[in-house]
Short mmCIF file of C-alpha atoms in Angstrom, two decimals:
data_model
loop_
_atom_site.label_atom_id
_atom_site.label_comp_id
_atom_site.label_asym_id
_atom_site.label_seq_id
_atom_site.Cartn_x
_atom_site.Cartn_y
_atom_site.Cartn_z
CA UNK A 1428 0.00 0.00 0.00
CA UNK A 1429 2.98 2.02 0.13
CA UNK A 1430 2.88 4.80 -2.88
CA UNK A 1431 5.19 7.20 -4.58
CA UNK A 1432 3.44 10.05 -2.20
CA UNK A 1433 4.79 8.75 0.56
CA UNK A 1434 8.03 7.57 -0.53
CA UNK A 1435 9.05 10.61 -2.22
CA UNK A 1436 11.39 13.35 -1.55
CA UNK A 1437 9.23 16.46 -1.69
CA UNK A 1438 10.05 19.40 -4.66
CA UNK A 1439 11.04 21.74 -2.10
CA UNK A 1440 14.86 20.59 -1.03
CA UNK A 1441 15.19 19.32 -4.50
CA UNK A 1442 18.74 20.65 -6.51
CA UNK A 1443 17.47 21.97 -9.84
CA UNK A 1444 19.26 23.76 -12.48
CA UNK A 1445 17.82 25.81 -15.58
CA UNK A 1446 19.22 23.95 -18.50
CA UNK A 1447 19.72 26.45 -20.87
CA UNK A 1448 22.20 27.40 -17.79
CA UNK A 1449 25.95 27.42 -18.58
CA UNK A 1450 28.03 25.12 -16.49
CA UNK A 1451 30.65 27.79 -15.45
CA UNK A 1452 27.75 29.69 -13.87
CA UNK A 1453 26.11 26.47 -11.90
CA UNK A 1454 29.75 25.26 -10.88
CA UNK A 1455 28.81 26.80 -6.92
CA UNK A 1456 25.61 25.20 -6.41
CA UNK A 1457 26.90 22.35 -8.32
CA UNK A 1458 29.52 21.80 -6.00
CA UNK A 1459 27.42 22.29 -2.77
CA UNK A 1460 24.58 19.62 -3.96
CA UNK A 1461 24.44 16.41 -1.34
CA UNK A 1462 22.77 15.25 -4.79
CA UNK A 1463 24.24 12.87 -7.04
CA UNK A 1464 21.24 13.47 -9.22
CA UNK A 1465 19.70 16.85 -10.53
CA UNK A 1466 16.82 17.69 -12.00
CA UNK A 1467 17.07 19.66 -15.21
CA UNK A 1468 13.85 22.15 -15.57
CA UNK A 1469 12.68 25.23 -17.99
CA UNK A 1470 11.01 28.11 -17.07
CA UNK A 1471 9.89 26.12 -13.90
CA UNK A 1472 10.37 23.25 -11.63
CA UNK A 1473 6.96 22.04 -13.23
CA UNK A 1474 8.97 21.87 -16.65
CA UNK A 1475 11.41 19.01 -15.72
CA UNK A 1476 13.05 18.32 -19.18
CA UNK A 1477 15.65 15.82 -17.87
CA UNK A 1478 18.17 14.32 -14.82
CA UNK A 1479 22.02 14.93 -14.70
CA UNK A 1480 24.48 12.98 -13.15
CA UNK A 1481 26.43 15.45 -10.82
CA UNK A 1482 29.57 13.06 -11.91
CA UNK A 1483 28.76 14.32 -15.27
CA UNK A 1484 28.75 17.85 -14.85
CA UNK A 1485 32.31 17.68 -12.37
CA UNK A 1486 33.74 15.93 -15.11
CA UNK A 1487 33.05 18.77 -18.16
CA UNK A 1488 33.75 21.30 -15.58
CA UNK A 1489 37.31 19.75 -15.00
CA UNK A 1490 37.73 19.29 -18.85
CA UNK A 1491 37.25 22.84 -19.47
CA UNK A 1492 33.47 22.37 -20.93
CA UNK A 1493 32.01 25.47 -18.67
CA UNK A 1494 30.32 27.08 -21.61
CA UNK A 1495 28.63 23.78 -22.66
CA UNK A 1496 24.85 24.06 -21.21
CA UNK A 1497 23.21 21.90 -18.08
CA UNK A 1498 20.96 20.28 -20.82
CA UNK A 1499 23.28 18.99 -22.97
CA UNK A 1500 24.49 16.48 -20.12
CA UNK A 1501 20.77 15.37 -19.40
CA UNK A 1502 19.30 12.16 -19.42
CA UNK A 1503 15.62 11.80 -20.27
CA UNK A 1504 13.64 12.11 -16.72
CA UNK A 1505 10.77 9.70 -16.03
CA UNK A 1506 7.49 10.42 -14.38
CA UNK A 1507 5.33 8.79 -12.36
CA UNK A 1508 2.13 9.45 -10.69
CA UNK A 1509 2.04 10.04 -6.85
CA UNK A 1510 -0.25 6.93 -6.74
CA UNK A 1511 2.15 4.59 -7.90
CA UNK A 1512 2.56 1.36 -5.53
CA UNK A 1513 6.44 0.96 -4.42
CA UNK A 1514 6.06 -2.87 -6.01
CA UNK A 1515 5.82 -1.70 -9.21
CA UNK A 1516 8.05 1.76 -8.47
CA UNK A 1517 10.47 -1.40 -8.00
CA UNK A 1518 9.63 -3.08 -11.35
CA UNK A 1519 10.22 0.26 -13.07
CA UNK A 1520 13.39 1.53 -11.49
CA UNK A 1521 14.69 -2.94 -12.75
CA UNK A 1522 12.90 -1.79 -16.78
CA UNK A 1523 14.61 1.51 -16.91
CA UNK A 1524 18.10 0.93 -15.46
CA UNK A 1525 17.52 4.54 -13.71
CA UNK A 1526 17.78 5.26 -10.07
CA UNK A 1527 15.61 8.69 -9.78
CA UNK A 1528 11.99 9.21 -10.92
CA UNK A 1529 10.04 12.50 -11.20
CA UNK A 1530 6.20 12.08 -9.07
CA UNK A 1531 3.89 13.70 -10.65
CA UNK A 1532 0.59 15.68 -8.40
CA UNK A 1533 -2.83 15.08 -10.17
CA UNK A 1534 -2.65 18.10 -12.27
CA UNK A 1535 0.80 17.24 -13.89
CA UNK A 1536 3.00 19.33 -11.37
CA UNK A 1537 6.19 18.29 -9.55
CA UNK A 1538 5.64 17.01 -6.18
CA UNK A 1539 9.06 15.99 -5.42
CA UNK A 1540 11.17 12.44 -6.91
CA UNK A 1541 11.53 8.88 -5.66
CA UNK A 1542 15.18 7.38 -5.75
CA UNK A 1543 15.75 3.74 -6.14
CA UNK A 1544 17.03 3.67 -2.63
CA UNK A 1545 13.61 4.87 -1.01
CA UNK A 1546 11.92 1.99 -2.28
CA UNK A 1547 14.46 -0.44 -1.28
CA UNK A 1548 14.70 1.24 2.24
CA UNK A 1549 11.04 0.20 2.80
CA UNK A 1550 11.98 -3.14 2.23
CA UNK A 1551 15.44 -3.27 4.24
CA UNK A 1552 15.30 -0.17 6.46
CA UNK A 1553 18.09 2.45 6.38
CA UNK A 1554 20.82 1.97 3.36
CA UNK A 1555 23.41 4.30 4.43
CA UNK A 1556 26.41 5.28 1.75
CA UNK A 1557 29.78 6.81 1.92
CA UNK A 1558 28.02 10.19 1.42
CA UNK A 1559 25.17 9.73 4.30
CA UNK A 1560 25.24 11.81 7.46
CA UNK A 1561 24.41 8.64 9.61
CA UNK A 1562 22.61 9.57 12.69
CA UNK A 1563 20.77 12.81 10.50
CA UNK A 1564 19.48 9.82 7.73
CA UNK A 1565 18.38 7.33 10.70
CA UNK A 1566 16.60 10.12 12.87
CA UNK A 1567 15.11 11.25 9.39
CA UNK A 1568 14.19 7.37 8.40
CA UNK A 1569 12.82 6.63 11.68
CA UNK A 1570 10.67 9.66 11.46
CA UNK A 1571 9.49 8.93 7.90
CA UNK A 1572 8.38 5.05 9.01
CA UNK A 1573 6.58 6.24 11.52
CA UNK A 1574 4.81 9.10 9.82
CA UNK A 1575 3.71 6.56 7.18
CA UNK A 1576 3.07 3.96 9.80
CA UNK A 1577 0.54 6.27 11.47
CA UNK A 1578 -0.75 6.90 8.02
CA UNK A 1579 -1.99 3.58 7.60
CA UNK A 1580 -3.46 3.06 10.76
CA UNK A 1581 -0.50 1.94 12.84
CA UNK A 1582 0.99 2.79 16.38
CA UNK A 1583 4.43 2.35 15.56
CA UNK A 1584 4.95 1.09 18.98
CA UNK A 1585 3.27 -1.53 18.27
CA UNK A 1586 4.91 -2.01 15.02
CA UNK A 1587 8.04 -4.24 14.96
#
């Protein structure tokens, strides 16, 4: 019963760039993104036109590339609706070989993106990587099982 809504990431702390945006000019926030994915957008974060790798965009910084644009590194983004179930979030993130979908609201907007490790972290609890902050991800995790426990009609007490 678990859905993309309450899986995902909402569009708020999202890192999104402008593709028509010059690398030299993105190279700060860039840089500071915890991301290793970011969302490429138009006029608006409800035009997502693509995902870059942050690798990516390092590596044509460091070979000199900083006129080439944002867009030109993308990779095509995937939707999905915020209704989505996480089995078949599962089965889509196995078809597509990508790690990072865009959830869509009712009306077509961004509500925020689901990563390949949210839906296996419902599955096997916390995965934490090189790049975590531990006890910030497991405070957050804890939180968000909860929350979602409650959300289906659980005291997460009682809730092994």
């Amino acid at each position: 019963d678990v859905t993309a809504a309450d899986l995902m990431t909402p569009r708020v702390p999202l890192t999104y760039l402008t593709g028509d945006r010059p690398l030299a000019d993105a190279q700060t926030e860039i840089i500071a993104s915890q991301h290793s994915r970011i969302v490429v957008i138009g006029e608006s974060i409800d035009q997502v036109t693509g995902v870059v790798l942050k690798d990516a965009l390092l590596t044509a910084l460091i070979d000199h590339q900083g006129e080439a644009t944002i867009a030109s590194l993308q990779r095509p983004a995937r939707f999905v609706p915020e209704t989505m179930r996480a089995d078949k979030l599962l089965k889509a993130f196995q078809d597509t070989r990508e790690h990072l979908v865009i959830v869509l609201d009712e009306y077509g907007g961004v509500s925020g993106v689901v990563t390949l490790e949210d839906v296996l972290e419902v599955l096997t609890d916390d995965i934490i990587d090189e790049t975590d902050r531990m006890t910030d991800l497991k405070a957050i995790a804890r939180r968000k099982r909860e929350q979602l426990l409650r959300s289906k009609g659980f005291n997460p007490g009682e809730v092994p």
